[in-house]
Amino acid sequence: MSDAREGRPRAVARLISLVEDGHPALREVMAALAPHTGRAHVVGITGAPGVGKSTTTNALVAAYRAKGARVGVLAVDPSSPFSGGALLGDRIRMSDHAADPEVFIRSMAARGHLGGLSWAAPQAVRVLDAAGCDVVLLETVGVGQSEVEVASTADTTLVLLAPGMGDGIQAAKAGILEVADVLVVNKADREGADRTVRDLRHAVSLGDRSGPGTWRPPVLRTEALTGTGVDDVVSALADHLAHLGDAGLRERRTRRAAREVEGLALEALRRRLGGVAGARLEAVAADVVDGRLDPYAAADVLTHPDPG
């Protein structure tokens, strides 16, 4: 445990594997790490497929390392249809930092979880936080509208878009603008970048973020492959953290913890229900099909079994 808190890669990797596997020792591990969490700035990076999330993440790692920060990256990949594991594309693209002991990169399989995040991601973030990371970059699977879930897992949410993909309109439709703290138009050297930036700034101006003291997401341009504009993004992320202040940051993290606790409680209930139901579930399902029970009554049978 002490090796992980010192940020030693192998120890950190072992703990994240425990998280992914739901190992019985996980309760003890989380209890030991809890006093050492709450220091890292958790940045969610989201956007549609093809906008350059992994390239941007790679560029952000380089920018943070230039400032001397220890960086953790959780890249939630699509699951392999054969093994259920991550496809590891993100780690291949971020190989520039593989030898840096102050950078920890981990690909996690989404395993079909809706919302673009692995169910284990929040606890893996806690591991990296306790391991002394100053910044944790949480890059999500590009799955469209459901990616707004990242906003509940991060302190600051960066939404990435690209010109020529209709992203400005799609972002407004998907409600992504409502969760974005920083908007970035990547591949800004492409035709249509000016229009995308203009559309996004107009959309932001129409939102309900014009009140005094309200954060209005900046719209920035980057060319992640060359690093152009990335320092401005790092500055904007720091500005947002400063804007939140201690009270705002605590409020966000409390909501995040509530969702995490709720998720763990529901998962425990599912396991318990699976253990006591078994054949009984099939029986009540047959009763529903045959019209002897309605679905609500069937659920009551499972959740309120006869005392005898």
XYZ file of C-alpha atoms in Angstrom:
308
model
C 0.000 0.000 0.000
C 2.807 2.414 0.855
C 4.407 1.746 -2.537
C 1.191 2.812 -4.267
C 0.970 6.010 -2.206
C 4.511 6.799 -3.308
C 3.344 6.483 -6.915
C 5.297 3.373 -7.869
C 3.741 2.229 -11.180
C 3.574 -1.508 -10.472
C 1.879 -1.012 -7.117
C -0.609 1.456 -8.588
C -1.338 -0.936 -11.463
C -2.020 -3.768 -9.019
C -4.514 -1.658 -7.063
C -6.391 -0.600 -10.204
C -6.543 -4.254 -11.235
C -8.157 -5.015 -7.863
C -10.704 -2.285 -8.611
C -11.518 -3.666 -12.060
C -11.806 -7.212 -10.763
C -13.943 -6.282 -7.758
C -11.462 -8.167 -5.567
C -12.528 -9.041 -1.996
C -9.584 -7.000 -0.678
C -10.967 -3.836 -2.306
C -12.805 -2.693 0.833
C -9.595 -2.790 2.854
C -7.668 -1.020 0.087
C -10.197 1.821 -0.242
C -10.314 2.278 3.537
C -6.528 2.644 3.634
C -6.444 5.084 0.696
C -9.362 7.303 1.774
C -7.327 9.671 4.019
C -4.909 10.324 1.144
C -7.451 11.392 -1.484
C -8.939 14.740 -2.485
C -5.782 16.428 -3.754
C -5.826 15.736 -7.508
C -7.605 17.910 -10.064
C -9.790 15.444 -11.978
C -10.325 16.554 -15.576
C -12.858 14.738 -17.754
C -12.178 14.748 -21.487
C -15.137 13.901 -23.678
C -16.328 14.279 -27.247
C -17.542 12.393 -30.270
C -15.336 9.804 -32.028
C -12.768 11.344 -34.346
C -12.290 14.680 -32.607
C -8.840 13.733 -31.305
C -9.424 12.949 -27.640
C -6.386 10.697 -27.252
C -4.107 13.095 -29.139
C -5.343 15.971 -26.996
C -4.850 13.944 -23.812
C -1.297 13.170 -24.923
C -0.641 16.875 -25.505
C -2.108 17.801 -22.118
C 0.131 15.261 -20.383
C 3.169 16.909 -22.019
C 1.982 20.380 -20.965
C 1.391 19.344 -17.354
C 4.717 17.534 -17.162
C 6.440 20.688 -18.407
C 5.015 22.336 -15.281
C 6.389 19.536 -13.089
C 3.024 17.953 -12.296
C 2.564 14.232 -11.726
C -0.147 13.042 -14.105
C -2.496 10.065 -14.128
C -4.497 9.074 -17.202
C -7.503 6.775 -17.225
C -8.506 6.061 -20.814
C -11.797 4.202 -20.958
C -11.631 2.154 -24.156
C -14.298 0.151 -25.956
C -14.258 -3.431 -24.730
C -12.698 -6.118 -26.859
C -15.474 -8.396 -28.166
C -13.212 -11.381 -27.495
C -11.587 -10.797 -24.117
C -13.754 -8.077 -22.600
C -10.572 -6.072 -22.022
C -9.652 -2.637 -23.300
C -8.404 -2.344 -26.866
C -5.460 -0.254 -25.595
C -5.503 2.200 -28.489
C -5.058 5.116 -26.114
C -1.915 3.705 -24.526
C -0.442 3.139 -27.973
C -1.060 6.780 -28.895
C 0.393 7.983 -25.581
C 3.562 5.910 -25.822
C 5.619 9.150 -25.715
C 5.160 9.149 -21.930
C 5.530 5.425 -21.280
C 8.998 5.747 -19.773
C 8.175 8.722 -17.553
C 7.831 7.574 -13.901
C 5.731 10.667 -13.135
C 3.047 9.640 -15.632
C 0.707 6.710 -15.056
C -1.477 5.645 -18.006
C -4.142 2.990 -17.704
C -6.690 1.800 -20.251
C -9.901 0.491 -18.769
C -12.592 -1.449 -20.591
C -16.035 0.150 -20.710
C -17.512 -3.387 -20.799
C -20.770 -2.133 -22.214
C -21.341 0.414 -19.458
C -23.541 3.244 -20.749
C -22.282 6.782 -20.335
C -18.785 6.262 -21.697
C -17.223 5.341 -18.370
C -16.206 2.048 -16.870
C -18.134 1.308 -13.662
C -14.760 1.064 -11.915
C -13.486 4.465 -13.106
C -14.442 6.524 -9.999
C -12.565 4.168 -7.694
C -9.594 4.019 -10.072
C -9.508 7.822 -9.922
C -9.256 7.508 -6.127
C -6.247 5.204 -6.500
C -4.419 7.695 -8.748
C -5.357 10.550 -6.427
C -3.920 8.699 -3.419
C -0.818 7.834 -5.467
C 0.120 11.516 -5.526
C -1.094 12.560 -8.958
C -1.605 16.313 -9.196
C -3.874 15.910 -12.219
C -5.973 12.924 -13.312
C -7.138 13.013 -16.934
C -10.226 10.861 -17.438
C -10.758 10.235 -21.152
C -14.050 8.632 -22.093
C -15.265 6.398 -24.877
C -16.758 8.398 -27.732
C -20.361 7.239 -27.538
C -22.298 10.415 -28.219
C -25.009 11.834 -26.018
C -24.581 9.484 -23.067
C -21.055 10.798 -22.514
C -22.420 13.595 -20.353
C -21.952 11.164 -17.449
C -18.321 12.276 -17.321
C -19.441 15.595 -15.823
C -20.475 13.827 -12.637
C -17.096 12.121 -12.305
C -14.767 15.087 -12.906
C -13.976 18.371 -11.173
C -13.694 20.034 -14.585
C -15.195 18.766 -17.838
C -13.474 19.496 -21.141
C -15.647 18.924 -24.211
C -13.720 18.424 -27.428
C -15.169 19.179 -30.848
C -13.836 19.391 -34.399
C -14.821 21.412 -37.483
C -16.650 19.815 -40.352
C -18.524 17.298 -38.199
C -21.596 19.332 -37.290
C -20.323 19.234 -33.723
C -21.615 22.663 -32.736
C -25.190 21.675 -33.481
C -24.793 18.142 -32.140
C -23.340 19.417 -28.878
C -26.362 21.642 -28.343
C -28.750 18.771 -29.128
C -26.989 16.345 -26.823
C -26.945 18.759 -23.907
C -23.148 18.611 -23.868
C -22.934 22.404 -23.653
C -24.730 22.217 -20.317
C -22.001 20.083 -18.764
C -18.968 21.648 -20.466
C -16.660 23.745 -18.326
C -14.177 24.243 -21.167
C -14.961 23.874 -24.879
C -12.135 23.080 -27.270
C -12.281 23.046 -31.056
C -9.459 20.706 -32.038
C -8.015 20.390 -35.551
C -8.436 24.156 -35.759
C -6.325 24.313 -38.918
C -9.173 22.688 -40.845
C -11.707 24.531 -42.921
C -14.776 25.452 -40.929
C -12.981 25.965 -37.611
C -13.919 29.650 -37.434
C -17.582 28.830 -37.958
C -17.532 26.081 -35.309
C -15.957 28.460 -32.777
C -18.468 31.168 -33.666
C -21.436 28.793 -33.372
C -20.262 27.506 -30.005
C -19.691 30.978 -28.587
C -23.160 31.972 -29.739
C -24.670 28.855 -28.162
C -22.871 29.551 -24.866
C -24.127 33.151 -24.886
C -27.717 31.905 -25.159
C -27.416 29.666 -22.111
C -28.264 30.423 -18.491
C -24.685 31.184 -17.500
C -24.851 34.968 -17.684
C -25.580 35.680 -14.010
C -23.025 37.325 -11.720
C -20.343 34.911 -10.585
C -21.444 32.263 -13.079
C -18.758 30.423 -15.031
C -19.082 30.811 -18.789
C -17.184 28.084 -20.682
C -14.420 29.531 -22.833
C -14.241 28.304 -26.429
C -10.620 27.581 -27.363
C -8.802 26.325 -30.458
C -6.130 23.646 -30.549
C -4.056 21.640 -32.964
C -3.228 18.794 -30.613
C -0.819 17.084 -33.010
C 1.508 20.102 -32.896
C 0.607 21.246 -29.386
C -0.735 24.582 -30.620
C -3.170 26.103 -28.140
C -2.703 23.392 -25.499
C -1.139 25.763 -22.951
C -4.259 27.937 -23.224
C -6.373 24.877 -22.402
C -4.263 24.130 -19.321
C -4.713 27.739 -18.195
C -8.480 27.544 -18.725
C -8.677 24.335 -16.673
C -6.766 26.030 -13.850
C -9.044 29.092 -14.090
C -12.108 26.904 -13.725
C -10.681 25.175 -10.654
C -9.929 28.580 -9.123
C -13.450 29.746 -9.976
C -14.973 26.790 -8.131
C -13.067 27.608 -4.978
C -13.115 25.327 -1.962
C -16.901 25.436 -1.538
C -17.724 24.778 -5.199
C -15.185 21.997 -5.475
C -16.507 20.327 -2.330
C -20.068 20.520 -3.692
C -19.046 18.807 -6.942
C -17.072 16.134 -5.146
C -19.917 15.472 -2.720
C -22.286 14.873 -5.659
C -19.659 12.609 -7.219
C -19.257 10.613 -4.005
C -23.039 10.294 -3.675
C -23.280 8.769 -7.160
C -20.391 6.435 -6.402
C -21.915 5.260 -3.107
C -25.315 4.821 -4.764
C -23.744 2.773 -7.551
C -21.947 0.501 -5.104
C -25.113 0.051 -3.026
C -27.166 -0.840 -6.110
C -24.517 -3.277 -7.271
C -24.536 -4.951 -3.837
C -28.325 -5.206 -3.997
C -28.155 -6.759 -7.464
C -25.714 -9.367 -6.231
C -27.846 -10.096 -3.192
C -30.985 -10.322 -5.306
C -29.246 -12.681 -7.710
C -28.246 -14.862 -4.794
C -31.722 -15.174 -3.289
C -33.758 -15.129 -6.486
C -32.295 -17.615 -8.944
C -35.044 -19.953 -10.113
C -37.597 -17.795 -8.292
C -36.934 -14.957 -10.747
C -37.691 -17.247 -13.675
C -40.877 -18.390 -11.968
C -42.244 -14.881 -11.401
C -41.180 -13.903 -14.933
C -43.287 -16.793 -16.225
C -46.178 -15.557 -14.077
C -45.884 -12.143 -15.731
C -45.903 -13.698 -19.209
C -48.957 -15.787 -18.316
C -50.795 -12.807 -16.833
C -50.925 -14.123 -13.271
C -48.784 -11.231 -12.039
C -48.026 -7.740 -13.255
C -44.328 -6.657 -13.292
C -44.716 -4.530 -10.145
C -46.252 -7.359 -8.169
C -43.532 -9.692 -9.436
C -40.863 -7.279 -8.240
C -42.550 -7.184 -4.822
C -42.371 -10.975 -4.666
C -38.594 -10.833 -5.142
C -37.892 -7.892 -2.848
C -40.344 -8.884 -0.098
C -40.177 -12.683 0.114
C -42.469 -14.577 2.433
C -41.039 -14.753 5.983
C -41.527 -18.474 5.980
